[in-house]
Amino acid sequence: MKKILVFLATLFISFQAFAVDFKPFEQAAFDSAIKTHKPVLIDVYADWCPTCKRQLRVLEPMLKEEKFKEYTVFKVDYDEQKEVLKNFKVTRQSTLILFNEGKEVRRSIAETSEDGLRRFITLP
């Protein structure tokens, strides 16, 4: 029994090591993340948006997978961060923007399917 508990604890700790945090967007943190040339995901959301909630329910567990451990994820509040929306040329909530090696590589609006979101965030 003790071995099983130790195994489960180890598994839990290992799983948590790959957890990606959804950080509130701050320009300086974004600029720093882009300079690392690692993947950066921008998630434009609104608390009242059902599509945004569905995206989060799909993305959150997906981004805990080992292959996404290098990703930095920033959440942009659609209602509060209008200047950021303007800078990224975003007109709708539930917009996702993926950067890699310091450059925007793709955008998605209102995608909620697991397959679609997986294709969107997976880099070659």
PDB file of C-alpha atoms in Angstrom:
ATOM      1  CA  MET A   1       0.000   0.000   0.000  1.00  0.00           C
ATOM      2  CA  LYS A   2       2.815   2.394   0.868  1.00  0.00           C
ATOM      3  CA  LYS A   3       4.476   1.719  -2.507  1.00  0.00           C
ATOM      4  CA  ILE A   4       1.253   2.613  -4.304  1.00  0.00           C
ATOM      5  CA  LEU A   5       0.960   5.888  -2.390  1.00  0.00           C
ATOM      6  CA  VAL A   6       4.582   6.769  -3.140  1.00  0.00           C
ATOM      7  CA  PHE A   7       4.041   5.947  -6.816  1.00  0.00           C
ATOM      8  CA  LEU A   8       0.887   8.102  -6.983  1.00  0.00           C
ATOM      9  CA  ALA A   9       2.609  10.983  -5.221  1.00  0.00           C
ATOM     10  CA  THR A  10       5.531  10.773  -7.647  1.00  0.00           C
ATOM     11  CA  LEU A  11       3.165  10.666 -10.595  1.00  0.00           C
ATOM     12  CA  PHE A  12       1.272  13.697  -9.281  1.00  0.00           C
ATOM     13  CA  ILE A  13       4.479  15.684  -8.747  1.00  0.00           C
ATOM     14  CA  SER A  14       5.731  14.748 -12.228  1.00  0.00           C
ATOM     15  CA  PHE A  15       2.423  15.754 -13.782  1.00  0.00           C
ATOM     16  CA  GLN A  16       2.466  19.101 -11.996  1.00  0.00           C
ATOM     17  CA  ALA A  17       5.988  19.812 -13.252  1.00  0.00           C
ATOM     18  CA  PHE A  18       4.591  20.232 -16.752  1.00  0.00           C
ATOM     19  CA  ALA A  19       1.722  22.506 -15.774  1.00  0.00           C
ATOM     20  CA  VAL A  20       1.613  25.711 -17.769  1.00  0.00           C
ATOM     21  CA  ASP A  21       0.401  28.799 -15.937  1.00  0.00           C
ATOM     22  CA  PHE A  22      -2.067  31.158 -17.556  1.00  0.00           C
ATOM     23  CA  LYS A  23      -0.508  34.501 -16.630  1.00  0.00           C
ATOM     24  CA  PRO A  24      -2.267  37.849 -16.799  1.00  0.00           C
ATOM     25  CA  PHE A  25      -0.876  39.771 -19.770  1.00  0.00           C
ATOM     26  CA  GLU A  26       1.778  42.330 -18.966  1.00  0.00           C
ATOM     27  CA  GLN A  27       3.737  43.905 -21.803  1.00  0.00           C
ATOM     28  CA  ALA A  28       7.150  43.576 -20.144  1.00  0.00           C
ATOM     29  CA  ALA A  29       6.588  39.880 -19.361  1.00  0.00           C
ATOM     30  CA  PHE A  30       5.391  39.257 -22.926  1.00  0.00           C
ATOM     31  CA  ASP A  31       8.436  41.054 -24.384  1.00  0.00           C
ATOM     32  CA  SER A  32      10.709  38.954 -22.191  1.00  0.00           C
ATOM     33  CA  ALA A  33       8.961  35.698 -23.155  1.00  0.00           C
ATOM     34  CA  ILE A  34       9.171  36.503 -26.876  1.00  0.00           C
ATOM     35  CA  LYS A  35      12.939  37.018 -26.567  1.00  0.00           C
ATOM     36  CA  THR A  36      13.360  33.419 -25.363  1.00  0.00           C
ATOM     37  CA  HIS A  37      12.262  32.221 -28.835  1.00  0.00           C
ATOM     38  CA  LYS A  38      10.048  29.637 -27.128  1.00  0.00           C
ATOM     39  CA  PRO A  39       6.330  29.289 -27.873  1.00  0.00           C
ATOM     40  CA  VAL A  40       4.056  31.985 -26.468  1.00  0.00           C
ATOM     41  CA  LEU A  41       0.277  31.713 -26.543  1.00  0.00           C
ATOM     42  CA  ILE A  42      -1.986  34.731 -26.137  1.00  0.00           C
ATOM     43  CA  ASP A  43      -5.516  33.912 -24.967  1.00  0.00           C
ATOM     44  CA  VAL A  44      -7.968  36.806 -25.376  1.00  0.00           C
ATOM     45  CA  TYR A  45     -10.895  36.033 -23.097  1.00  0.00           C
ATOM     46  CA  ALA A  46     -13.925  37.569 -21.441  1.00  0.00           C
ATOM     47  CA  ASP A  47     -15.366  36.210 -18.193  1.00  0.00           C
ATOM     48  CA  TRP A  48     -18.879  36.284 -19.675  1.00  0.00           C
ATOM     49  CA  CYS A  49     -17.911  34.442 -22.889  1.00  0.00           C
ATOM     50  CA  PRO A  50     -19.069  30.782 -23.108  1.00  0.00           C
ATOM     51  CA  THR A  51     -16.682  30.109 -25.997  1.00  0.00           C
ATOM     52  CA  CYS A  52     -13.752  31.362 -23.916  1.00  0.00           C
ATOM     53  CA  LYS A  53     -14.771  29.066 -21.069  1.00  0.00           C
ATOM     54  CA  ARG A  54     -14.939  26.084 -23.420  1.00  0.00           C
ATOM     55  CA  GLN A  55     -11.498  26.914 -24.846  1.00  0.00           C
ATOM     56  CA  LEU A  56     -10.059  27.048 -21.343  1.00  0.00           C
ATOM     57  CA  ARG A  57     -11.605  23.698 -20.380  1.00  0.00           C
ATOM     58  CA  VAL A  58      -9.903  22.115 -23.399  1.00  0.00           C
ATOM     59  CA  LEU A  59      -6.589  24.009 -23.349  1.00  0.00           C
ATOM     60  CA  GLU A  60      -5.827  23.799 -19.643  1.00  0.00           C
ATOM     61  CA  PRO A  61      -5.357  20.004 -19.458  1.00  0.00           C
ATOM     62  CA  MET A  62      -3.775  19.904 -22.911  1.00  0.00           C
ATOM     63  CA  LEU A  63      -1.100  22.412 -21.957  1.00  0.00           C
ATOM     64  CA  LYS A  64      -0.092  20.175 -19.022  1.00  0.00           C
ATOM     65  CA  GLU A  65       1.315  17.630 -21.466  1.00  0.00           C
ATOM     66  CA  GLU A  66       5.086  17.366 -21.584  1.00  0.00           C
ATOM     67  CA  LYS A  67       5.343  18.486 -25.213  1.00  0.00           C
ATOM     68  CA  PHE A  68       3.890  21.877 -24.255  1.00  0.00           C
ATOM     69  CA  LYS A  69       6.036  22.446 -21.162  1.00  0.00           C
ATOM     70  CA  GLU A  70       8.064  25.206 -22.845  1.00  0.00           C
ATOM     71  CA  TYR A  71       4.990  27.300 -23.640  1.00  0.00           C
ATOM     72  CA  THR A  72       4.252  30.584 -21.919  1.00  0.00           C
ATOM     73  CA  VAL A  73       0.564  31.512 -21.881  1.00  0.00           C
ATOM     74  CA  PHE A  74      -0.792  35.005 -21.334  1.00  0.00           C
ATOM     75  CA  LYS A  75      -4.446  35.876 -20.800  1.00  0.00           C
ATOM     76  CA  VAL A  76      -5.655  39.193 -22.180  1.00  0.00           C
ATOM     77  CA  ASP A  77      -8.881  40.495 -20.637  1.00  0.00           C
ATOM     78  CA  TYR A  78     -11.098  41.530 -23.543  1.00  0.00           C
ATOM     79  CA  ASP A  79     -13.077  43.997 -21.427  1.00  0.00           C
ATOM     80  CA  GLU A  80     -10.193  45.594 -19.530  1.00  0.00           C
ATOM     81  CA  GLN A  81      -7.131  45.584 -21.793  1.00  0.00           C
ATOM     82  CA  LYS A  82      -8.318  47.541 -24.852  1.00  0.00           C
ATOM     83  CA  GLU A  83      -4.851  48.910 -25.644  1.00  0.00           C
ATOM     84  CA  VAL A  84      -3.435  45.374 -25.782  1.00  0.00           C
ATOM     85  CA  LEU A  85      -6.262  44.316 -28.110  1.00  0.00           C
ATOM     86  CA  LYS A  86      -5.421  47.257 -30.361  1.00  0.00           C
ATOM     87  CA  ASN A  87      -1.713  46.354 -30.388  1.00  0.00           C
ATOM     88  CA  PHE A  88      -2.485  42.747 -31.374  1.00  0.00           C
ATOM     89  CA  LYS A  89      -5.234  43.835 -33.812  1.00  0.00           C
ATOM     90  CA  VAL A  90      -7.825  41.709 -32.010  1.00  0.00           C
ATOM     91  CA  THR A  91     -11.518  42.476 -32.493  1.00  0.00           C
ATOM     92  CA  ARG A  92     -13.140  39.504 -30.730  1.00  0.00           C
ATOM     93  CA  GLN A  93     -12.871  37.614 -27.478  1.00  0.00           C
ATOM     94  CA  SER A  94     -11.960  33.893 -27.751  1.00  0.00           C
ATOM     95  CA  THR A  95      -9.024  34.816 -29.983  1.00  0.00           C
ATOM     96  CA  LEU A  96      -5.838  32.778 -29.642  1.00  0.00           C
ATOM     97  CA  ILE A  97      -2.508  33.965 -31.038  1.00  0.00           C
ATOM     98  CA  LEU A  98       0.506  31.663 -31.164  1.00  0.00           C
ATOM     99  CA  PHE A  99       4.065  32.977 -31.363  1.00  0.00           C
ATOM    100  CA  ASN A 100       7.180  30.920 -31.960  1.00  0.00           C
ATOM    101  CA  GLU A 101      10.776  32.024 -32.295  1.00  0.00           C
ATOM    102  CA  GLY A 102       9.675  35.583 -31.616  1.00  0.00           C
ATOM    103  CA  LYS A 103       7.100  35.783 -34.440  1.00  0.00           C
ATOM    104  CA  GLU A 104       3.372  35.279 -34.761  1.00  0.00           C
ATOM    105  CA  VAL A 105       2.756  31.957 -36.513  1.00  0.00           C
ATOM    106  CA  ARG A 106      -1.044  31.654 -36.395  1.00  0.00           C
ATOM    107  CA  ARG A 107      -4.350  32.900 -34.982  1.00  0.00           C
ATOM    108  CA  SER A 108      -7.644  31.284 -34.190  1.00  0.00           C
ATOM    109  CA  ILE A 109     -11.035  32.721 -33.287  1.00  0.00           C
ATOM    110  CA  ALA A 110     -13.675  30.738 -31.407  1.00  0.00           C
ATOM    111  CA  GLU A 111     -12.081  27.294 -31.922  1.00  0.00           C
ATOM    112  CA  THR A 112     -13.305  24.953 -29.196  1.00  0.00           C
ATOM    113  CA  SER A 113     -12.796  21.419 -30.489  1.00  0.00           C
ATOM    114  CA  GLU A 114     -10.028  19.416 -28.888  1.00  0.00           C
ATOM    115  CA  ASP A 115      -8.620  18.358 -32.281  1.00  0.00           C
ATOM    116  CA  GLY A 116      -8.718  21.908 -33.622  1.00  0.00           C
ATOM    117  CA  LEU A 117      -7.059  23.394 -30.562  1.00  0.00           C
ATOM    118  CA  ARG A 118      -4.429  20.643 -30.511  1.00  0.00           C
ATOM    119  CA  ARG A 119      -3.578  21.331 -34.165  1.00  0.00           C
ATOM    120  CA  PHE A 120      -3.482  25.038 -33.438  1.00  0.00           C
ATOM    121  CA  ILE A 121      -1.038  24.904 -30.523  1.00  0.00           C
ATOM    122  CA  THR A 122       1.165  22.077 -31.854  1.00  0.00           C
ATOM    123  CA  LEU A 123       4.271  23.356 -33.594  1.00  0.00           C
ATOM    124  CA  PRO A 124       6.155  21.327 -36.215  1.00  0.00           C
TER     125      PRO A 124
END
